[in-house]
PDB file of C-alpha atoms in Angstrom:
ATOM      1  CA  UNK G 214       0.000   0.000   0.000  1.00 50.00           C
ATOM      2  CA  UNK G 215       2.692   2.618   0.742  1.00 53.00           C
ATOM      3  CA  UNK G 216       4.604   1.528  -2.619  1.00 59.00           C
ATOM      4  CA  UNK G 217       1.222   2.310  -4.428  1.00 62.00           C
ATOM      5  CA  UNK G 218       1.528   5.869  -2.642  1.00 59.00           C
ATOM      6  CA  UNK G 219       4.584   6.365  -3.312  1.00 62.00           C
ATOM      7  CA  UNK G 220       4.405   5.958  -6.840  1.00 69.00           C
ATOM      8  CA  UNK G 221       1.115   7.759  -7.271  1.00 69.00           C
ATOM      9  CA  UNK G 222       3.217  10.758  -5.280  1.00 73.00           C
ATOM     10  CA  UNK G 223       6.473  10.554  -7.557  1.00 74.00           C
ATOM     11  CA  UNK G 224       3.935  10.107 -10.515  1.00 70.00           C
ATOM     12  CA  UNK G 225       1.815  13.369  -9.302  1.00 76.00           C
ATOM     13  CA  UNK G 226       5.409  15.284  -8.644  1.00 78.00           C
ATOM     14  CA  UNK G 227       6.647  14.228 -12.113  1.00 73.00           C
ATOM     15  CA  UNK G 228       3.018  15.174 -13.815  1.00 73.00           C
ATOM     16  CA  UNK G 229       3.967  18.650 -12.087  1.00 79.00           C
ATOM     17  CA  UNK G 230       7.099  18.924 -13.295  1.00 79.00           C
ATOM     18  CA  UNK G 231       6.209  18.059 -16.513  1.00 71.00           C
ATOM     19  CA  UNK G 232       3.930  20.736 -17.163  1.00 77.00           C
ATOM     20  CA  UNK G 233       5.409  23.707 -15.198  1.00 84.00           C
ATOM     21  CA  UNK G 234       8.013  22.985 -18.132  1.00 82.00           C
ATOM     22  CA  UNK G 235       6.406  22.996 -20.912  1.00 73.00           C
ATOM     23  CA  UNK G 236       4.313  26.024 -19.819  1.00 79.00           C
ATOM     24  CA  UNK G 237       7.630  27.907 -19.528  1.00 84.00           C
ATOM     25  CA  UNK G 238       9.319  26.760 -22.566  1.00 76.00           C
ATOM     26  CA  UNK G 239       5.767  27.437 -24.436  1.00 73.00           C
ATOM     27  CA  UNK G 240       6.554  30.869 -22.966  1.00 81.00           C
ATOM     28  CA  UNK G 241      10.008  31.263 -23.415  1.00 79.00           C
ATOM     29  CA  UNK G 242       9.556  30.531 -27.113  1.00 71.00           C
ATOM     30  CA  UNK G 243       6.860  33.291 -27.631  1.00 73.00           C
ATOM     31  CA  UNK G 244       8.983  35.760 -26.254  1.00 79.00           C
ATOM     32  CA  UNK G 245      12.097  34.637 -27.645  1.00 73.00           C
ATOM     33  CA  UNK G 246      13.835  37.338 -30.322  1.00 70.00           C
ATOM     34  CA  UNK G 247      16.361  35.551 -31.566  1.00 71.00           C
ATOM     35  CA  UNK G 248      16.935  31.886 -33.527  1.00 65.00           C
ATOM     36  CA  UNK G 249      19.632  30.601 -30.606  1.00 71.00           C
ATOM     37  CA  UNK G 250      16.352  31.289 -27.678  1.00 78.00           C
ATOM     38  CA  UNK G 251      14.019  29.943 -30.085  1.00 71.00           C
ATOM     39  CA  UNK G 252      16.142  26.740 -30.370  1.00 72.00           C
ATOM     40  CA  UNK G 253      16.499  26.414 -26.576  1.00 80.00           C
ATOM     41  CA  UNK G 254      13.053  26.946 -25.769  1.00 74.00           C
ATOM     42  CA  UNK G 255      11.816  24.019 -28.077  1.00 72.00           C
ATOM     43  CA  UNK G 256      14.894  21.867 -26.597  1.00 75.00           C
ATOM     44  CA  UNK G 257      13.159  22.551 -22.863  1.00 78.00           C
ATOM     45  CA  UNK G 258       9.914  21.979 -24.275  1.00 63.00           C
ATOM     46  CA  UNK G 259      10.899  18.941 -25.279  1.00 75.00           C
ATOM     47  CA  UNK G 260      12.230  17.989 -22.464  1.00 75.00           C
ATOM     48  CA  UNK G 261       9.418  18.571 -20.557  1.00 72.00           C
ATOM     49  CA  UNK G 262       7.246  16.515 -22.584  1.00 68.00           C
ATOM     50  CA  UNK G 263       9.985  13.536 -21.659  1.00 73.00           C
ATOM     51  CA  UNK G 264       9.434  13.770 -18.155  1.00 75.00           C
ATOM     52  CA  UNK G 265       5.365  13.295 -18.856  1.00 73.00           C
ATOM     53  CA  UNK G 266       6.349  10.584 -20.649  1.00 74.00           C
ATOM     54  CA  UNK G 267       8.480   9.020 -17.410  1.00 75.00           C
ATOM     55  CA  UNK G 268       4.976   8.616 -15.575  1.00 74.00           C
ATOM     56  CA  UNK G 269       3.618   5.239 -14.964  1.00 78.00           C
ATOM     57  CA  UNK G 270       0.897   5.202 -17.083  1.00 73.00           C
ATOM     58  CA  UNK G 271      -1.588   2.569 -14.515  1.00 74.00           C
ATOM     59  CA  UNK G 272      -0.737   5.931 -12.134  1.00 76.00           C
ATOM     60  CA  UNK G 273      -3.443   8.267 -12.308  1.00 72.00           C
ATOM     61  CA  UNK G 274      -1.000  11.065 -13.076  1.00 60.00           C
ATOM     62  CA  UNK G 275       0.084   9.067 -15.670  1.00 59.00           C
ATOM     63  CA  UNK G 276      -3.499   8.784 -16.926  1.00 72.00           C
ATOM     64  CA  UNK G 277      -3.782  12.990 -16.552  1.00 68.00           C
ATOM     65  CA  UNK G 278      -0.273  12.913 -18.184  1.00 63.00           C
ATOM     66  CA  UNK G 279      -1.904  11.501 -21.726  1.00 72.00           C
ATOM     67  CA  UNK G 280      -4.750  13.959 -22.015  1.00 66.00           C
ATOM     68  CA  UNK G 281      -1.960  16.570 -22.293  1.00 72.00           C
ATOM     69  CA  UNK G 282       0.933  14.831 -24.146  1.00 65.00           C
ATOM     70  CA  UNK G 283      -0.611  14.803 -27.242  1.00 67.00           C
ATOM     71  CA  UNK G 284      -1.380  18.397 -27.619  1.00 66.00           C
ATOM     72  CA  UNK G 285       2.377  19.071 -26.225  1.00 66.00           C
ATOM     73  CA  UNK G 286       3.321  16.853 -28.718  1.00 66.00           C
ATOM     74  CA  UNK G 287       1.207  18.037 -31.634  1.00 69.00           C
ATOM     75  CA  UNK G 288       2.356  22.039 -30.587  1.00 66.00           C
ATOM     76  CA  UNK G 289       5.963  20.666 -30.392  1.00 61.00           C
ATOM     77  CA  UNK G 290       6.044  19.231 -33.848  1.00 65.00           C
ATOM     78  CA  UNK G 291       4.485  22.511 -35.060  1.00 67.00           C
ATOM     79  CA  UNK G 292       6.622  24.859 -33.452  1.00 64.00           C
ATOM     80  CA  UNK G 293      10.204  22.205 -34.397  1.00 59.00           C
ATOM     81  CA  UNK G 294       8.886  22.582 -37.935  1.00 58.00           C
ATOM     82  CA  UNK G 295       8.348  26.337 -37.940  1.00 57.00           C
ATOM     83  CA  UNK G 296      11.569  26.835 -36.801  1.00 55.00           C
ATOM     84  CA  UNK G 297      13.068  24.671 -38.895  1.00 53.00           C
ATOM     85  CA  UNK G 298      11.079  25.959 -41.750  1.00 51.00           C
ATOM     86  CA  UNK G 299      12.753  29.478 -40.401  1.00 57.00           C
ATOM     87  CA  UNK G 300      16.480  28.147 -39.946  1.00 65.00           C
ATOM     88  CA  UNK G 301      16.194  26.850 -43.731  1.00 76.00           C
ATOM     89  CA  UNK G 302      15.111  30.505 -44.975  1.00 80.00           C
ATOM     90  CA  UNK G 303      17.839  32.132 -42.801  1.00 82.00           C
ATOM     91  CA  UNK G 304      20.323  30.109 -44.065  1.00 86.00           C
ATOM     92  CA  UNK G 305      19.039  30.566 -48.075  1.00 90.00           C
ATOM     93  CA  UNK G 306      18.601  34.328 -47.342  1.00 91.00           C
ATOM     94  CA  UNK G 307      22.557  35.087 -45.775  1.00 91.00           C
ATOM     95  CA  UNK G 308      23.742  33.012 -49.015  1.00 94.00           C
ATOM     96  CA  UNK G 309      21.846  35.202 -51.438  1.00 94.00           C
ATOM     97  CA  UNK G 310      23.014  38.400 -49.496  1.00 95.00           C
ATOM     98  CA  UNK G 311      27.048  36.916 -49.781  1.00 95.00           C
ATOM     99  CA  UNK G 312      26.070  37.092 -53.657  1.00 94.00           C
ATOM    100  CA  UNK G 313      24.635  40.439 -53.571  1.00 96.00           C
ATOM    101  CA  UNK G 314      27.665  41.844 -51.603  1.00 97.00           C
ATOM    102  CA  UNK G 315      30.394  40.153 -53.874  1.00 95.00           C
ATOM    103  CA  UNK G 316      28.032  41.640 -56.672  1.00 96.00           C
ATOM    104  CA  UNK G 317      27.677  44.778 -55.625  1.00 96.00           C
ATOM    105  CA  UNK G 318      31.061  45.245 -54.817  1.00 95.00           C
ATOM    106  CA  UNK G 319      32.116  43.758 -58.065  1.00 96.00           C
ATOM    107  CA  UNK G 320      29.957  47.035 -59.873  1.00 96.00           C
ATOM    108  CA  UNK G 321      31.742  49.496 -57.874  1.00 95.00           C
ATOM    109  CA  UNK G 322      34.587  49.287 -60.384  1.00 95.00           C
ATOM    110  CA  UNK G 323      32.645  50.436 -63.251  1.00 95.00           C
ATOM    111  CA  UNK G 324      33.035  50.846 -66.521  1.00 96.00           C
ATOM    112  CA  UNK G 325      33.538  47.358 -67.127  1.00 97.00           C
ATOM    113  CA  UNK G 326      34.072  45.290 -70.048  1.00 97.00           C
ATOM    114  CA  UNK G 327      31.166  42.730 -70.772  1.00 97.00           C
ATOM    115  CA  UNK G 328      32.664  40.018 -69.419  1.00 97.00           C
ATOM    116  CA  UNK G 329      32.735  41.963 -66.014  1.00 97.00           C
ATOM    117  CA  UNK G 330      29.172  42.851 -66.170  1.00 98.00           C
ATOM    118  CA  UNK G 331      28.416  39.053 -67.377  1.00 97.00           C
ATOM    119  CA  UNK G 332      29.712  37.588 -64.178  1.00 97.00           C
ATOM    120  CA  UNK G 333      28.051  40.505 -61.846  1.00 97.00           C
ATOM    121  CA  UNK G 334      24.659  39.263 -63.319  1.00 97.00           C
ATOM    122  CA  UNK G 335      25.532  35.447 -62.893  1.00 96.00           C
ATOM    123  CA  UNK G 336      25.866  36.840 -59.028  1.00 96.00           C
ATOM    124  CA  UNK G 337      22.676  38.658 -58.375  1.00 97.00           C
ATOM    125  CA  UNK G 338      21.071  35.609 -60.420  1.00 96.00           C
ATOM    126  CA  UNK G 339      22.935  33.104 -58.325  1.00 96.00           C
ATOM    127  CA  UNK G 340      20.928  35.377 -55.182  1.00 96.00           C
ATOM    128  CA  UNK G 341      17.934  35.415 -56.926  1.00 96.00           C
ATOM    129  CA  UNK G 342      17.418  31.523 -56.885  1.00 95.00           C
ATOM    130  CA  UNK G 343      18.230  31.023 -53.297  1.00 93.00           C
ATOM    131  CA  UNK G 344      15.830  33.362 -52.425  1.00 94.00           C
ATOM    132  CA  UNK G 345      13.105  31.212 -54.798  1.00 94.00           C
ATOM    133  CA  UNK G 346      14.125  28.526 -52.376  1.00 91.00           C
ATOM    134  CA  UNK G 347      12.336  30.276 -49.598  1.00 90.00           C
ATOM    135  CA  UNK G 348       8.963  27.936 -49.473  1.00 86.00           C
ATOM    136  CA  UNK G 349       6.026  30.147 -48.757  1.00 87.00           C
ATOM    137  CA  UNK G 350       5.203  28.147 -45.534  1.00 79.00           C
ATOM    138  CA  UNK G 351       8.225  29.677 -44.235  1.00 80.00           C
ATOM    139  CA  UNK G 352       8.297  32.672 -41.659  1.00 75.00           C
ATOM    140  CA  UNK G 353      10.919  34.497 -43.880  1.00 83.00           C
ATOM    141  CA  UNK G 354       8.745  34.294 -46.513  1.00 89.00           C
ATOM    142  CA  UNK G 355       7.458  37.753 -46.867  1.00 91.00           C
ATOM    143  CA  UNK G 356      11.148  39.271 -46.497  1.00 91.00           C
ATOM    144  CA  UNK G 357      12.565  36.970 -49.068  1.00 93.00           C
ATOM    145  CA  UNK G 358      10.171  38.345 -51.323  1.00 96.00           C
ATOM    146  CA  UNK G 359      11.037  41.818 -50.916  1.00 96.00           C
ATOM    147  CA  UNK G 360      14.598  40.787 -51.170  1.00 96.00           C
ATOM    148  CA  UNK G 361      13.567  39.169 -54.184  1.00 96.00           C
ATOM    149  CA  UNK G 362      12.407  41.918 -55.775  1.00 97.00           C
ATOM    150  CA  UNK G 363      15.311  44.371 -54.795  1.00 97.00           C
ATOM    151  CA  UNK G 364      17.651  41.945 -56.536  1.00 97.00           C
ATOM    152  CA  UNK G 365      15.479  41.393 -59.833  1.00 97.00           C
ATOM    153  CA  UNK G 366      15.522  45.160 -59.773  1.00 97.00           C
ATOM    154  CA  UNK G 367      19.273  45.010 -59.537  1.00 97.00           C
ATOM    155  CA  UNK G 368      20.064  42.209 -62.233  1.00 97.00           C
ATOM    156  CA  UNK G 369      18.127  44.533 -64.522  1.00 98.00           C
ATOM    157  CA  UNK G 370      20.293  47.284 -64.395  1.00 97.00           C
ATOM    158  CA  UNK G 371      23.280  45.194 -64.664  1.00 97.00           C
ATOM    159  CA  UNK G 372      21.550  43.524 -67.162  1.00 97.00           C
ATOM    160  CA  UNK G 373      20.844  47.288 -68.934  1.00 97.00           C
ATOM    161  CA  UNK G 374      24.677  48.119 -68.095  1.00 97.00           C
ATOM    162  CA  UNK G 375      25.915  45.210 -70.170  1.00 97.00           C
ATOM    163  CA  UNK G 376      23.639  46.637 -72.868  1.00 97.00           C
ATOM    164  CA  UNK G 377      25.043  49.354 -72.919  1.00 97.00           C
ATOM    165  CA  UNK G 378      28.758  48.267 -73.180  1.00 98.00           C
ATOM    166  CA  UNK G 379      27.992  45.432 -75.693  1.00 97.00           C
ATOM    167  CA  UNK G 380      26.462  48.572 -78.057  1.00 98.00           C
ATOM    168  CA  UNK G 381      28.735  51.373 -76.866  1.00 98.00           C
ATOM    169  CA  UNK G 382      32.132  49.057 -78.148  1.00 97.00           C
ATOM    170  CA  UNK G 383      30.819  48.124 -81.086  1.00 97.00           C
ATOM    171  CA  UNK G 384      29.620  51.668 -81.864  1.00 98.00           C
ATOM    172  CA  UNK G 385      32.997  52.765 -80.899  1.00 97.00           C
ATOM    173  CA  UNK G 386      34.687  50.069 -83.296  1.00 97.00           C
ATOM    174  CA  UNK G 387      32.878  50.918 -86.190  1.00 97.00           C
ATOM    175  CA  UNK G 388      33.671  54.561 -85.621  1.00 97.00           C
ATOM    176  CA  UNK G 389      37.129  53.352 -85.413  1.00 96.00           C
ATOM    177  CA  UNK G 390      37.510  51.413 -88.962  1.00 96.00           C
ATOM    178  CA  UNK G 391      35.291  53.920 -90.450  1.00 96.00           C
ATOM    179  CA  UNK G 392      37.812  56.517 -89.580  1.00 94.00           C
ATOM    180  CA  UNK G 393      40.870  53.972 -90.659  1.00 94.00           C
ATOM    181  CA  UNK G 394      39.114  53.558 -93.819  1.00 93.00           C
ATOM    182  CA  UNK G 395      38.459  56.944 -94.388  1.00 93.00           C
ATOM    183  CA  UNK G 396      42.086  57.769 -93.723  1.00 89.00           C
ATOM    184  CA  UNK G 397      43.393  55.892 -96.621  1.00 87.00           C
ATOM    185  CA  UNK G 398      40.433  56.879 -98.791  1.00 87.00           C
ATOM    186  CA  UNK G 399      40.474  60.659 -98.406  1.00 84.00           C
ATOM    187  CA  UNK G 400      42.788  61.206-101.860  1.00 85.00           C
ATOM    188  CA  UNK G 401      39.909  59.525-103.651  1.00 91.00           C
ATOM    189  CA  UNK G 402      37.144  61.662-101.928  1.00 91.00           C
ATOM    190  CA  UNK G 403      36.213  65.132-103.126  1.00 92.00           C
ATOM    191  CA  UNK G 404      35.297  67.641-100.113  1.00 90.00           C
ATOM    192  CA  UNK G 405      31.414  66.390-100.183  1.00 93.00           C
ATOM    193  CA  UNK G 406      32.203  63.218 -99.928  1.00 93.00           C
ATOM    194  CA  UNK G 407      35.410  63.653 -97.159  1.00 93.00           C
ATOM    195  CA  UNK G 408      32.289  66.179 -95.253  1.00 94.00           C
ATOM    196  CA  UNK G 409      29.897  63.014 -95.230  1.00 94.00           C
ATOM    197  CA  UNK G 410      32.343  60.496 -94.147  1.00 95.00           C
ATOM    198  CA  UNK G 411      33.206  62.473 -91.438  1.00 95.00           C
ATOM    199  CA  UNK G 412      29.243  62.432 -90.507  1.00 96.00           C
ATOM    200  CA  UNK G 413      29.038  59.085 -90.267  1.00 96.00           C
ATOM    201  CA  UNK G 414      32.022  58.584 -87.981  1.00 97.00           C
ATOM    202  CA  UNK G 415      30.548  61.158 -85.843  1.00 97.00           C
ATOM    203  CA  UNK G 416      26.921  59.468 -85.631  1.00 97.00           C
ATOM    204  CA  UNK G 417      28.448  56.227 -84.945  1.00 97.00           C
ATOM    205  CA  UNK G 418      30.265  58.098 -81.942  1.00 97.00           C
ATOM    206  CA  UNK G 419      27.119  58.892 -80.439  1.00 97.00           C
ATOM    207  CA  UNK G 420      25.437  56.100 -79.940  1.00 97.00           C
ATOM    208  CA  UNK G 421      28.385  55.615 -77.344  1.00 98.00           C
ATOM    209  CA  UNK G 422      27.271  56.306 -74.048  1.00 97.00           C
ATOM    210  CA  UNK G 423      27.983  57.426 -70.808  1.00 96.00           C
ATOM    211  CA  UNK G 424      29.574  55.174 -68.468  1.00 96.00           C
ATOM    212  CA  UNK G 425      31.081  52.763 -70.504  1.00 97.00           C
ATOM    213  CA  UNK G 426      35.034  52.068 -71.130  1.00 97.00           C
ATOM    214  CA  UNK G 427      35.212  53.181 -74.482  1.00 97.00           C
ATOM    215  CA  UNK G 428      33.571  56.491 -74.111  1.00 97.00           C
ATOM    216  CA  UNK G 429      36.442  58.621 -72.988  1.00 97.00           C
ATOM    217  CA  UNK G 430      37.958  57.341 -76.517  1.00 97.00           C
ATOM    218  CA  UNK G 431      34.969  58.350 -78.359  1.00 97.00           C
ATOM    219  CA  UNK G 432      35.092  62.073 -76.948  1.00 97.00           C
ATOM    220  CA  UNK G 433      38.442  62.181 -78.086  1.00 97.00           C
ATOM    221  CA  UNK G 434      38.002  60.966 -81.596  1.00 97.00           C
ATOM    222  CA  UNK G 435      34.481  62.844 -82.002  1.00 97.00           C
ATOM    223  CA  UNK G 436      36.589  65.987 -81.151  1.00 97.00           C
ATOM    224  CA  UNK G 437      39.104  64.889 -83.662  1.00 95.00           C
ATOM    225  CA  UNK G 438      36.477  64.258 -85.802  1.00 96.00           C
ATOM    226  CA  UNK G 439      34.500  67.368 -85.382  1.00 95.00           C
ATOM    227  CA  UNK G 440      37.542  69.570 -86.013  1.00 94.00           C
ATOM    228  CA  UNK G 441      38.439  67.782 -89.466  1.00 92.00           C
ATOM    229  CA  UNK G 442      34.319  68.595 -90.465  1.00 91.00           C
ATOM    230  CA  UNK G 443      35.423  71.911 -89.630  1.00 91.00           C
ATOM    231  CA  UNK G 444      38.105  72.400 -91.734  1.00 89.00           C
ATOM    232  CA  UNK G 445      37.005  70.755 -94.974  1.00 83.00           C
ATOM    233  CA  UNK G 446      33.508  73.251 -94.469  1.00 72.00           C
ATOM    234  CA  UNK G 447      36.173  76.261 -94.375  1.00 67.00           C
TER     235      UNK G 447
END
C-alpha cells in the first residue's frame, strides 16, 4: 500500500514537473527574439514533454499525463517545424546576401568590359534563386520576397549596363575602322564626300554612351572628328 503511494506521489510530482516545463518553454519561445532562444526553448519543451512521458501510465498522473501529451506533442512538432522551416530561410537568405555583396562590390569598379558585367549578373542571379528557395510556408517568406524583388531590380540594371557596353564598343569600333578607312580613302574623296564620311564617324560616336570604357575614346576621336568637319567646311 505505501509503494502504491509512493508511486502515485512521484507520478503526481513528475506530472507537475512536466507541465510547469512545458508552460515555460511554451513561454520562453513566444517571447524569444532571436533563432539561438528559439532553439532552446523548443529543446526545454521537449524535455518537458519527456518527463510526462516518465509517468507510470496505470498511475493516475500518468493517466492525466496523456490527455496533455498529445497536444504538447502536436504544438511541439508545429513549433520544431516552424523553426526549422525558419532556420532553412535564414540560411538561403545570408547566401543570397554573400552574392549580392560580392556583386555589388564587383559594380563598384565600373566601366567594365562585358565580361565583367556578365559575371556581376551570374551573381545577383545566383541570389535570386536562393531566395526562390524560400517555401512560402516559411516565416521568412514575406522578407525573401522583398529581397527578391530588390535583386530582380538590380540584375536589370546590370543587365541594362551590359547593354550598354555590348552597343557602346561596337559603336565605338565601327567609328574606329570607319575613320581607318576613311584615312586611306580621303585622296579619292572630293570635299562632299570627305564632309559626309566624317558624318558618319561622328553618328556612330554617339550612340556611345555614358559610363562605358570606351567612351572617354569616343570624346576624343568625335573631337578629332568634329575639327576635321570643320576644316574641310572652311
Amino acid at each position: 500500500m505505501e509503494a502504491k503511494v509512493f508511486q502515485e506521489e512521484n507520478a503526481l510530482s513528475l506530472l507537475t514537473d512536466g507541465r510547469t516545463t512545458v508552460e515555460a518553454a511554451k513561454q520562453s519561445y513566444q517571447s524569444a527574439t532571436t533563432p539561438e532562444a528559439k532553439t532552446a526553448a523548443i529543446a526545454k519543451w521537449q524535455a518537458g514533454v519527456d518527463q510526462l512521458n516518465e509517468i507510470p501510465p496505470e498511475t493516475l498522473a500518468g493517466r492525466m499525463a496523456q490527455t496533455r501529451l498529445e497536444a504538447y506533442r502536436r504544438d511541439l512538432e508545429q513549433i520544431a517545424g516552424v523553426q526549422a522551416g525558419g532556420d532553412r530561410s535564414s540560411l538561403l537568405m545570408e547566401a543570397a546576401q554573400q552574392f549580392a555583396w560580392t556583386a555589388s562590390v564587383e559594380a563598384q569598379a565600373a566601366p567594365l568590359a562585358p565580361e565583367n558585367w556578365l559575371k556581376i549578373a551570374g551573381l545577383w542571379e545566383q541570389a535570386i534563386e536562393r531566395l526562390e528557395q524560400v517555401p512560402v510556408e516559411d516565416a521568412g517568406y514575406a522578407e525573401s520576397q522583398q529581397m527578391l524583388a530588390e535583386y530582380t531590380n538590380n540584375l536589370g540594371a546590370i543587365e541594362s549596363r551590359l547593354i550598354a557596353e555590348q552597343r557602346s564598343q561596337a559603336a565605338f569600333e565601327s567609328a574606329s575602322k570607319l575613320s581607318i578607312d576613311l584615312a586611306d580613302d580621303v585622296d579619292t574623296l572630293s570635299p562632299n564626300q570627305y564632309a559626309s564620311e566624317l558624318q558618319r564617324i561622328l553618328n556612330e560616336l554617339s550612340k556611345v554612351e555614358q559610363g562605358t570604357t570606351v567612351y572617354e575614346q569616343a570624346q576624343g576621336l568625335a573631337a578629332a572628328v568634329q575639327d576635321r568637319l570643320q576644316q574641310v567646311a572652311l
